[in-house]
PDB file of C-alpha atoms in Angstrom:
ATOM      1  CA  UNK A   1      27.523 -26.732 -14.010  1.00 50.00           C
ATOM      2  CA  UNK A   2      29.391 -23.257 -15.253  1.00 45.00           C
ATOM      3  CA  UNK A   3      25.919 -22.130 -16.239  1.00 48.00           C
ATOM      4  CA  UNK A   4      24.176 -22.918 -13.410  1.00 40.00           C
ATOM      5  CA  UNK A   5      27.191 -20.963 -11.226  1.00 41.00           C
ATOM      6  CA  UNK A   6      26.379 -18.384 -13.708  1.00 43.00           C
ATOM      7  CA  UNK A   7      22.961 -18.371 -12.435  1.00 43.00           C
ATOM      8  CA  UNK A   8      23.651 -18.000  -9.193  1.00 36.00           C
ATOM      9  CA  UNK A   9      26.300 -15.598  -9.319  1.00 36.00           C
ATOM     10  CA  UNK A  10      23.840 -13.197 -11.290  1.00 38.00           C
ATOM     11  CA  UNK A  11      20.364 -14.461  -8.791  1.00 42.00           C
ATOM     12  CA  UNK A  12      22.691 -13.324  -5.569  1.00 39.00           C
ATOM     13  CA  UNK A  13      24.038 -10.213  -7.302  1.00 35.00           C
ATOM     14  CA  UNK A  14      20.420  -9.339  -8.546  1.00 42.00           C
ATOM     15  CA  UNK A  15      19.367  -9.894  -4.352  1.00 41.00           C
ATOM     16  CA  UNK A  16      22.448  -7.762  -3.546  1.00 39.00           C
ATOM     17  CA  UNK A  17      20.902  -4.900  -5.457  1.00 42.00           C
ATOM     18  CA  UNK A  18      17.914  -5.198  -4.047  1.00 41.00           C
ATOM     19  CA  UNK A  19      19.261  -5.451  -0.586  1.00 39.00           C
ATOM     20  CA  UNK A  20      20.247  -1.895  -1.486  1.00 45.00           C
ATOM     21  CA  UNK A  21      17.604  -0.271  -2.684  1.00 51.00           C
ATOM     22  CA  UNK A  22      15.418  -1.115  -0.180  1.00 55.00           C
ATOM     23  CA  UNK A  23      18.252  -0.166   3.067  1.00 75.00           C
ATOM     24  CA  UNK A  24      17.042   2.345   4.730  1.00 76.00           C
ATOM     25  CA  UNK A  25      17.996   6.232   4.199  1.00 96.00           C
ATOM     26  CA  UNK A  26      17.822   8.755   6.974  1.00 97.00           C
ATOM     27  CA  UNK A  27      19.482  11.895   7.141  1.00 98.00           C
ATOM     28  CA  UNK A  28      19.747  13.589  10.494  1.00 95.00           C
ATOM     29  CA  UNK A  29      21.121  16.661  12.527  1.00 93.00           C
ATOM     30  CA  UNK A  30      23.253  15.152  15.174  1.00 81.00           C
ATOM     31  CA  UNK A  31      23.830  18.956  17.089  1.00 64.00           C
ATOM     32  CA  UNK A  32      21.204  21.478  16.050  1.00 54.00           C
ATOM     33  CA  UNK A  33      24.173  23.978  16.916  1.00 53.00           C
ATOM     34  CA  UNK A  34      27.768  24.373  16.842  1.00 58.00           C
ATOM     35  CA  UNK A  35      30.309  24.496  14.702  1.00 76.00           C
ATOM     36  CA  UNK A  36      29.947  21.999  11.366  1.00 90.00           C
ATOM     37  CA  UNK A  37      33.253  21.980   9.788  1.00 91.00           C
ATOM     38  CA  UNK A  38      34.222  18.433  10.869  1.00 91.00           C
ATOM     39  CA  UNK A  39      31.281  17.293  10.010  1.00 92.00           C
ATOM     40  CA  UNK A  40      31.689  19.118   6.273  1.00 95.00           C
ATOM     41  CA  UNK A  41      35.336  17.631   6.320  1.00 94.00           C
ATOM     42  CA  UNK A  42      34.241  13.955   7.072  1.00 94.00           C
ATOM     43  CA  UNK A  43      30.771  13.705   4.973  1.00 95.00           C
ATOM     44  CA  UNK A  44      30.168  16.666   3.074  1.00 95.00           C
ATOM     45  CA  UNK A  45      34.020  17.245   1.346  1.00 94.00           C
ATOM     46  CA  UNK A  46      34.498  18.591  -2.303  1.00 94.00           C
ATOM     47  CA  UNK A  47      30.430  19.070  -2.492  1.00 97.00           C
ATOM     48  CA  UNK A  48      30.153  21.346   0.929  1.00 98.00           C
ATOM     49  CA  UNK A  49      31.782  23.995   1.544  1.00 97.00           C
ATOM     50  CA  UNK A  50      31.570  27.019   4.687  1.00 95.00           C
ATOM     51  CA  UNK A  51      32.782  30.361   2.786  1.00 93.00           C
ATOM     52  CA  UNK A  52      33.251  32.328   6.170  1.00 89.00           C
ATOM     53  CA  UNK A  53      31.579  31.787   9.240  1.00 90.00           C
ATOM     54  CA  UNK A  54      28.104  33.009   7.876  1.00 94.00           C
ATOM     55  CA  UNK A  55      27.918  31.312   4.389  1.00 96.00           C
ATOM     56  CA  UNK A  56      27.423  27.662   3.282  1.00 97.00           C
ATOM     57  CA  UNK A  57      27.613  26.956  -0.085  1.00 98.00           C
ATOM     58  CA  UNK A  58      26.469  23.804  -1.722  1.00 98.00           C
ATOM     59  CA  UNK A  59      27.918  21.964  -5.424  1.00 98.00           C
ATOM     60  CA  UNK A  60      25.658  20.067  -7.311  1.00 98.00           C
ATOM     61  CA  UNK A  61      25.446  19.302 -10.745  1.00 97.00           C
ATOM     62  CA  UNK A  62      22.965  22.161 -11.739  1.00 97.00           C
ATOM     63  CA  UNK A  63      24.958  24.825  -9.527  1.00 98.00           C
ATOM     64  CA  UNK A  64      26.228  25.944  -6.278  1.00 98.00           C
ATOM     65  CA  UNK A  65      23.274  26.710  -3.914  1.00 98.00           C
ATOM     66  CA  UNK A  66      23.967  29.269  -1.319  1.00 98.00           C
ATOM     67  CA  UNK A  67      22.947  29.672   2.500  1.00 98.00           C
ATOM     68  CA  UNK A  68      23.750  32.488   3.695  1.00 97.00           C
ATOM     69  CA  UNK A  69      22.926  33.527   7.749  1.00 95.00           C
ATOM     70  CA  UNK A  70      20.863  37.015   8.209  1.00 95.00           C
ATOM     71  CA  UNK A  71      21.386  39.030  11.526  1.00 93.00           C
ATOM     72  CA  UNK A  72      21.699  39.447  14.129  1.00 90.00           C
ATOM     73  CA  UNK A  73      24.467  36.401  14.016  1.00 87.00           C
ATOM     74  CA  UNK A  74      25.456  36.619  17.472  1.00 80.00           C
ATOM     75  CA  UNK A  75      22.408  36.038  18.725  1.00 73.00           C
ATOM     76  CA  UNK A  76      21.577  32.439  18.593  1.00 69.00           C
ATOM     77  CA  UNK A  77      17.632  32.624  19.210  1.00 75.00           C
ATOM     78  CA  UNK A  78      17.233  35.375  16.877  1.00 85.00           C
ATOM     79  CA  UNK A  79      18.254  35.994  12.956  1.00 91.00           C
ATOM     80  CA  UNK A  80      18.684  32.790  10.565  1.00 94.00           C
ATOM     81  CA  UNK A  81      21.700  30.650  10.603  1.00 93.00           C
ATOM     82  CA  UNK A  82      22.271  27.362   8.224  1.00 95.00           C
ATOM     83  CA  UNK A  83      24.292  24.907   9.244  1.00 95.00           C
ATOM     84  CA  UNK A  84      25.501  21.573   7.232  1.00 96.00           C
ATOM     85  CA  UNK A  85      24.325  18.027   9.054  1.00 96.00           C
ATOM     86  CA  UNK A  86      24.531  15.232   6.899  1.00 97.00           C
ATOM     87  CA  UNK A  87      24.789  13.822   3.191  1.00 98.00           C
ATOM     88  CA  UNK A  88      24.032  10.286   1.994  1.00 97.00           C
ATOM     89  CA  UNK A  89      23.187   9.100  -1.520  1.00 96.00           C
ATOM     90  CA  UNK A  90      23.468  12.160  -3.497  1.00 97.00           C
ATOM     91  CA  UNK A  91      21.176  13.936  -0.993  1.00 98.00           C
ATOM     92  CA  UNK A  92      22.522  16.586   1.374  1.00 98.00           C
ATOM     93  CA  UNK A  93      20.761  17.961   4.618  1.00 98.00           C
ATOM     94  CA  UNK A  94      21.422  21.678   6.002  1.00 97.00           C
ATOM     95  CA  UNK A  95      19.692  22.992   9.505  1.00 95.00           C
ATOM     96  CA  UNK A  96      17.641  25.950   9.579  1.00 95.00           C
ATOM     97  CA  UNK A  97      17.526  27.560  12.757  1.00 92.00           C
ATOM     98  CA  UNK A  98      15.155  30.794  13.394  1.00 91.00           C
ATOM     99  CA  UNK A  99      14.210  32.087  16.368  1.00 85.00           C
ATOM    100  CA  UNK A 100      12.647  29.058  18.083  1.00 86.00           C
ATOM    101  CA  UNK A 101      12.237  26.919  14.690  1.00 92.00           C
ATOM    102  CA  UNK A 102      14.587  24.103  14.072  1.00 93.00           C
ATOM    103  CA  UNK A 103      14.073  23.131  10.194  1.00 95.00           C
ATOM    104  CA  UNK A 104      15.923  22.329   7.698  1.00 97.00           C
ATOM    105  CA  UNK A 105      16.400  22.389   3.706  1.00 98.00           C
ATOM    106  CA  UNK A 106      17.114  19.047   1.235  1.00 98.00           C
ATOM    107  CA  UNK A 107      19.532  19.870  -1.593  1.00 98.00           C
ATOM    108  CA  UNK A 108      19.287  16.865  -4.176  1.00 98.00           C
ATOM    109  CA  UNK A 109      23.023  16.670  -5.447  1.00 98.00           C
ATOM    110  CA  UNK A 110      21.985  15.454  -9.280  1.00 96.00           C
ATOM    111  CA  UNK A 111      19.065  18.185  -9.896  1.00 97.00           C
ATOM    112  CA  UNK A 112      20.559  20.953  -7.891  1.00 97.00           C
ATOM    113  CA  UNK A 113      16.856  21.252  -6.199  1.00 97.00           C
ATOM    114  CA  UNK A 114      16.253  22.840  -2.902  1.00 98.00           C
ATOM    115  CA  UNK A 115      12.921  21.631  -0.770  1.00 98.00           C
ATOM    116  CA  UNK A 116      12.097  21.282   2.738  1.00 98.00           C
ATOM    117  CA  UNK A 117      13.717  19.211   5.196  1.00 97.00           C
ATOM    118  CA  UNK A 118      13.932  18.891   8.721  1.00 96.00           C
ATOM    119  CA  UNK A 119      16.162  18.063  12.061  1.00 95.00           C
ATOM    120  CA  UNK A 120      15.648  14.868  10.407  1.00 97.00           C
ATOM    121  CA  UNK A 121      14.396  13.216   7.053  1.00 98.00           C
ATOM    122  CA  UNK A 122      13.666   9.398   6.706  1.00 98.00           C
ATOM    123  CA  UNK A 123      13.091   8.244   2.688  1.00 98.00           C
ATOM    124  CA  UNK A 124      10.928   5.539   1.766  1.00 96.00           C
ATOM    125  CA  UNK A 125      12.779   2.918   0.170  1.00 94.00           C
ATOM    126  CA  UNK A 126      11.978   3.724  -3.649  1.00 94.00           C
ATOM    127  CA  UNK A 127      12.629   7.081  -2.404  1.00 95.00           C
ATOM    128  CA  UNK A 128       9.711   8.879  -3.695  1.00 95.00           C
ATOM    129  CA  UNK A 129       8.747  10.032  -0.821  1.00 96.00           C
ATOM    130  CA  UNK A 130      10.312  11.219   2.801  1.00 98.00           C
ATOM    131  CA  UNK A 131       9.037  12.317   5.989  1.00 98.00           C
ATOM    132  CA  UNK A 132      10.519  15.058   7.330  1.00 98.00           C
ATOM    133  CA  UNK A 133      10.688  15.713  11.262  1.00 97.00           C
ATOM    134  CA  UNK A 134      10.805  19.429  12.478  1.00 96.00           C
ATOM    135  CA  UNK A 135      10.927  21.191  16.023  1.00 92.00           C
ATOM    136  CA  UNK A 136      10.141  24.612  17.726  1.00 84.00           C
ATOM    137  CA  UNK A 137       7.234  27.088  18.278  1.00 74.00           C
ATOM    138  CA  UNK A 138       6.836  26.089  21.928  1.00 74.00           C
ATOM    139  CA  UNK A 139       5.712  23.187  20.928  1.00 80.00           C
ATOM    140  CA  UNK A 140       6.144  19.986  23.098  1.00 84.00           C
ATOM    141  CA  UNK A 141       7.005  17.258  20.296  1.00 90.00           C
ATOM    142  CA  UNK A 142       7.847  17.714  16.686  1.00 94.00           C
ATOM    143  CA  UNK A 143       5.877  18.404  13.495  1.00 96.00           C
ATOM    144  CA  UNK A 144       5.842  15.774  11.167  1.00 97.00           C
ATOM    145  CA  UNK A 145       5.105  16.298   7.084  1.00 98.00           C
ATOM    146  CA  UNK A 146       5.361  13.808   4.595  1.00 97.00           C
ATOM    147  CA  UNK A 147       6.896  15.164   1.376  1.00 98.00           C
ATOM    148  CA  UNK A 148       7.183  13.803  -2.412  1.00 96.00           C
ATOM    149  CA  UNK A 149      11.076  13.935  -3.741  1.00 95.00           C
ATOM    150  CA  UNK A 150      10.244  16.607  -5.774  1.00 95.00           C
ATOM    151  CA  UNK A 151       8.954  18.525  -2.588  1.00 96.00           C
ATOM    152  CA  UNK A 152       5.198  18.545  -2.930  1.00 97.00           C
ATOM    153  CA  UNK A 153       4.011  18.275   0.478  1.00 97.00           C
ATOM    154  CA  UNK A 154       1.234  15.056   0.740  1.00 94.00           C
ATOM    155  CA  UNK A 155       0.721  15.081   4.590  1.00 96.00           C
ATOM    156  CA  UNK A 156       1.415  17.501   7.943  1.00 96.00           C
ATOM    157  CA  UNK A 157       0.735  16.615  11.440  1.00 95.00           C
ATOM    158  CA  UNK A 158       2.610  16.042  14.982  1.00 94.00           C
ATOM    159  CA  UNK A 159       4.552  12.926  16.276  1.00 96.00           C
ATOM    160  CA  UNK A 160       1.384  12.994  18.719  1.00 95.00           C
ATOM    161  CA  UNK A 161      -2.029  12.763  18.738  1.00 94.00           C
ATOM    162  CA  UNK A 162      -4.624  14.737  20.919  1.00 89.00           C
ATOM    163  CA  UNK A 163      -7.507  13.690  23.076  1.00 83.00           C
ATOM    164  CA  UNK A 164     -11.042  14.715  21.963  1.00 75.00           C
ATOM    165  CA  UNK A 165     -10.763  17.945  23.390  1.00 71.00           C
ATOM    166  CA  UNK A 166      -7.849  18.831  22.101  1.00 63.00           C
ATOM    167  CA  UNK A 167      -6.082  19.992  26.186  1.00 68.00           C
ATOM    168  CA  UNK A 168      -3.745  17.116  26.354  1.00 75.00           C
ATOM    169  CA  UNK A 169      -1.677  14.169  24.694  1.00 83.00           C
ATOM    170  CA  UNK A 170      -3.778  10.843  24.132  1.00 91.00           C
ATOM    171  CA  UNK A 171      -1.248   9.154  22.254  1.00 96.00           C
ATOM    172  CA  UNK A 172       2.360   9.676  21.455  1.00 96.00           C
ATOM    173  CA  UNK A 173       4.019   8.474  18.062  1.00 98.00           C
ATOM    174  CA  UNK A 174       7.360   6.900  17.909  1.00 97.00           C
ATOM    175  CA  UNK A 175       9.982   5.165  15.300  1.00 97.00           C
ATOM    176  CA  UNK A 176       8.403   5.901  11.932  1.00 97.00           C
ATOM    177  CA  UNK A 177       8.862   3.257   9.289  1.00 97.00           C
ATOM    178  CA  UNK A 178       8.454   3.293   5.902  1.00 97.00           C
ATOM    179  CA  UNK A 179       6.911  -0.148   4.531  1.00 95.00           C
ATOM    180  CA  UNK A 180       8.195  -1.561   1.279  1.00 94.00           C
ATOM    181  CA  UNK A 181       4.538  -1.311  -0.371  1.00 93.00           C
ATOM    182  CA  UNK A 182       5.078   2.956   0.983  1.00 92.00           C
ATOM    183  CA  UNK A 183       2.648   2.859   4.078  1.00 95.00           C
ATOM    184  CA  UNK A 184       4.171   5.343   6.892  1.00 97.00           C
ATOM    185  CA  UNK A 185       4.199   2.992  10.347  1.00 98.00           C
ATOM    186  CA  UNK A 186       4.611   4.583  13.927  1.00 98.00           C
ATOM    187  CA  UNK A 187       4.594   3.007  17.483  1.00 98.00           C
ATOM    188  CA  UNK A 188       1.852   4.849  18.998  1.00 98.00           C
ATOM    189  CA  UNK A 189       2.016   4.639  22.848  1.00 97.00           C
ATOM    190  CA  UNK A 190      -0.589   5.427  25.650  1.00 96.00           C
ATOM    191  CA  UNK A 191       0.457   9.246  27.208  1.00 93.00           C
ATOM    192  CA  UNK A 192      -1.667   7.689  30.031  1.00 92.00           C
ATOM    193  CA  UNK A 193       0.587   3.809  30.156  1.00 95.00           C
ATOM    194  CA  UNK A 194       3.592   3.659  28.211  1.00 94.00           C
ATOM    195  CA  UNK A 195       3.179   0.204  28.625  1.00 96.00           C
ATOM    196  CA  UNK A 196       0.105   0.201  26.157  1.00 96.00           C
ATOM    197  CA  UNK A 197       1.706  -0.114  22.630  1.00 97.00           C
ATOM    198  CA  UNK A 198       0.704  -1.031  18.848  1.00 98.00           C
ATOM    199  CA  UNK A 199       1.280  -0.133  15.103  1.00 98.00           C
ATOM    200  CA  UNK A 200      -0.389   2.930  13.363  1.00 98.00           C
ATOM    201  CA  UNK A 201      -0.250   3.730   9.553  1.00 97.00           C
ATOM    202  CA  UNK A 202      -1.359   6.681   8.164  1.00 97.00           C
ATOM    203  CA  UNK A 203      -4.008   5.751   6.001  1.00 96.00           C
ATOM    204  CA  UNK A 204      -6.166   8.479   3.523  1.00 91.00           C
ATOM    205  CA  UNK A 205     -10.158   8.087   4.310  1.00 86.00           C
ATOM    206  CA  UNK A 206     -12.498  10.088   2.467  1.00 85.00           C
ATOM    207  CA  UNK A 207      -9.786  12.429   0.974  1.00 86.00           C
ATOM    208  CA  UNK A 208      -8.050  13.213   4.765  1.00 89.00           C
ATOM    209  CA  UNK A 209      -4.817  11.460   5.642  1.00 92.00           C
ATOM    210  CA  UNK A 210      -4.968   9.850   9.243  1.00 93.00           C
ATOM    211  CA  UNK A 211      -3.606   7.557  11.712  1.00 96.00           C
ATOM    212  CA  UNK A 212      -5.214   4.043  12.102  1.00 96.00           C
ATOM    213  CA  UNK A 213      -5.937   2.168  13.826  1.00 96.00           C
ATOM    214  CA  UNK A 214      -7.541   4.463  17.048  1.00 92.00           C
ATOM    215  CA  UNK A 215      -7.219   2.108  20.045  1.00 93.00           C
ATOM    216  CA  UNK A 216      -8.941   3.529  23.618  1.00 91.00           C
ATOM    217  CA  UNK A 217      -6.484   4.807  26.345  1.00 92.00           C
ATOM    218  CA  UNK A 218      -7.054   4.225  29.711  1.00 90.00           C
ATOM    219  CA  UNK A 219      -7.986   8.012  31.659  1.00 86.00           C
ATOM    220  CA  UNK A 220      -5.038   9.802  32.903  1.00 78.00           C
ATOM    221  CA  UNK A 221      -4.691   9.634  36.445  1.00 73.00           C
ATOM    222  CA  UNK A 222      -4.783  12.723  38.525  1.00 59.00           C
ATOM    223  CA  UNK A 223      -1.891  14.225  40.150  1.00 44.00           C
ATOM    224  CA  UNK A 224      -2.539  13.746  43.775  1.00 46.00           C
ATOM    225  CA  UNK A 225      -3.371  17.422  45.880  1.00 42.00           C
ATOM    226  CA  UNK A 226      -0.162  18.806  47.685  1.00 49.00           C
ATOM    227  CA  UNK A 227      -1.006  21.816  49.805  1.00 45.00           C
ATOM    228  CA  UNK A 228       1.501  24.254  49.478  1.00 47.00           C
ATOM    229  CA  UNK A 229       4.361  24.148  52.947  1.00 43.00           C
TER     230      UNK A 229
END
């Protein structure tokens, strides 16, 4: 009886670890702007740190990396300026903000390594890889680009896809999932009927990465003549 207890105990504790690996990890910017010192108090203290109101600074075990803002600072479409949005599991997120581009840089707490981020970064759940979510440039949506954890970029794209001619949305790409064998998963949705849903994965054919499966849209409809009053 104690051994099969024994058993158990270790079987439920072995499932508990699991349980944890596989939890999801996102990192996010909550305000693209602002002020971050609560949010360096409350997630980021002893390992973040704002030295002034222009330089972030950044402890890991290799080192401190440095952020530091370039002018003009007061300007808040114009210039560079970092600023701290979240840290979970040894991994820390800073904003990027430049001109019109919201990015963002991943600081790995254990190697002291610096790659790209995003407004957002979602890990697979062996955390290998992440897909990073970034915004700006005029355009309507975000970029999308799959990095590995060591930064080597595997994929780039939008959270929409075109129609054939490339002059409008055909299908927009929602809630991206990372699948326990690695697969990326979005909700793709019908620009035309938002009604019309189902489940893409980008999937490599013939050495290009993709979205699959295509399903048809029905046309857009058009908008209805008003003459001017």
């Amino acid at each position: 009886m104690k051994k099969l207890a024994q058993s158990i105990l270790l079987a439920s504790l072995a499932h508990a670890g699991t349980t944890l690996r596989a939890a999801p990890l996102e990192l996010e910017c909550a305000s693209r702007t602002g002020r971050d010192q609560a949010r360096i108090s409350k997630l980021g203290a002893g390992v973040v740190v704002r030295k002034g109101a222009h330089l972030l600074k950044v402890s890991t075990k290799a080192g401190v990396q440095s952020f530091k803002d370039e002018p003009p600072y007061d300007e808040p479409m114009d210039g560079v300026h970092y600023y701290f949005c979240d840290r979970k599991e040894g991994f820390v997120l800073v904003n990027v903000e430049e001109a019109y581009e919201f990015t963002g840089k991943l600081i790995n707490e254990q190697t002291g390594a610096v790659t790209e981020g995003g407004t957002s970064v979602l890990f697979s759940e062996d955390r290998r890889a992440y897909l990073a979510a970034s915004h700006g440039g005029g355009l309507d949506g975000d970029a999308w680009t799959v990095y590995a954890v060591n930064g080597e970029m595997s994929w780039s794209g939008y959270n929409f896809i075109s129609d054939p001619d490339k002059r409008s949305r055909y299908v927009d790409l929602g809630m991206p999932t990372w699948m326990p064998n690695g697969e990326l998963v979005a909700t793709a949705t019908c620009a035309s009927d938002q009604k019309r849903q189902w489940k893409m994965k980008l999937v490599k054919n013939h050495g290009w990465w993709d979205w699959a499966p295509r399903k048809t849209c029905p046309p857009m409809k058009d908008m209805p003549f008003k003459a001017p009053g």
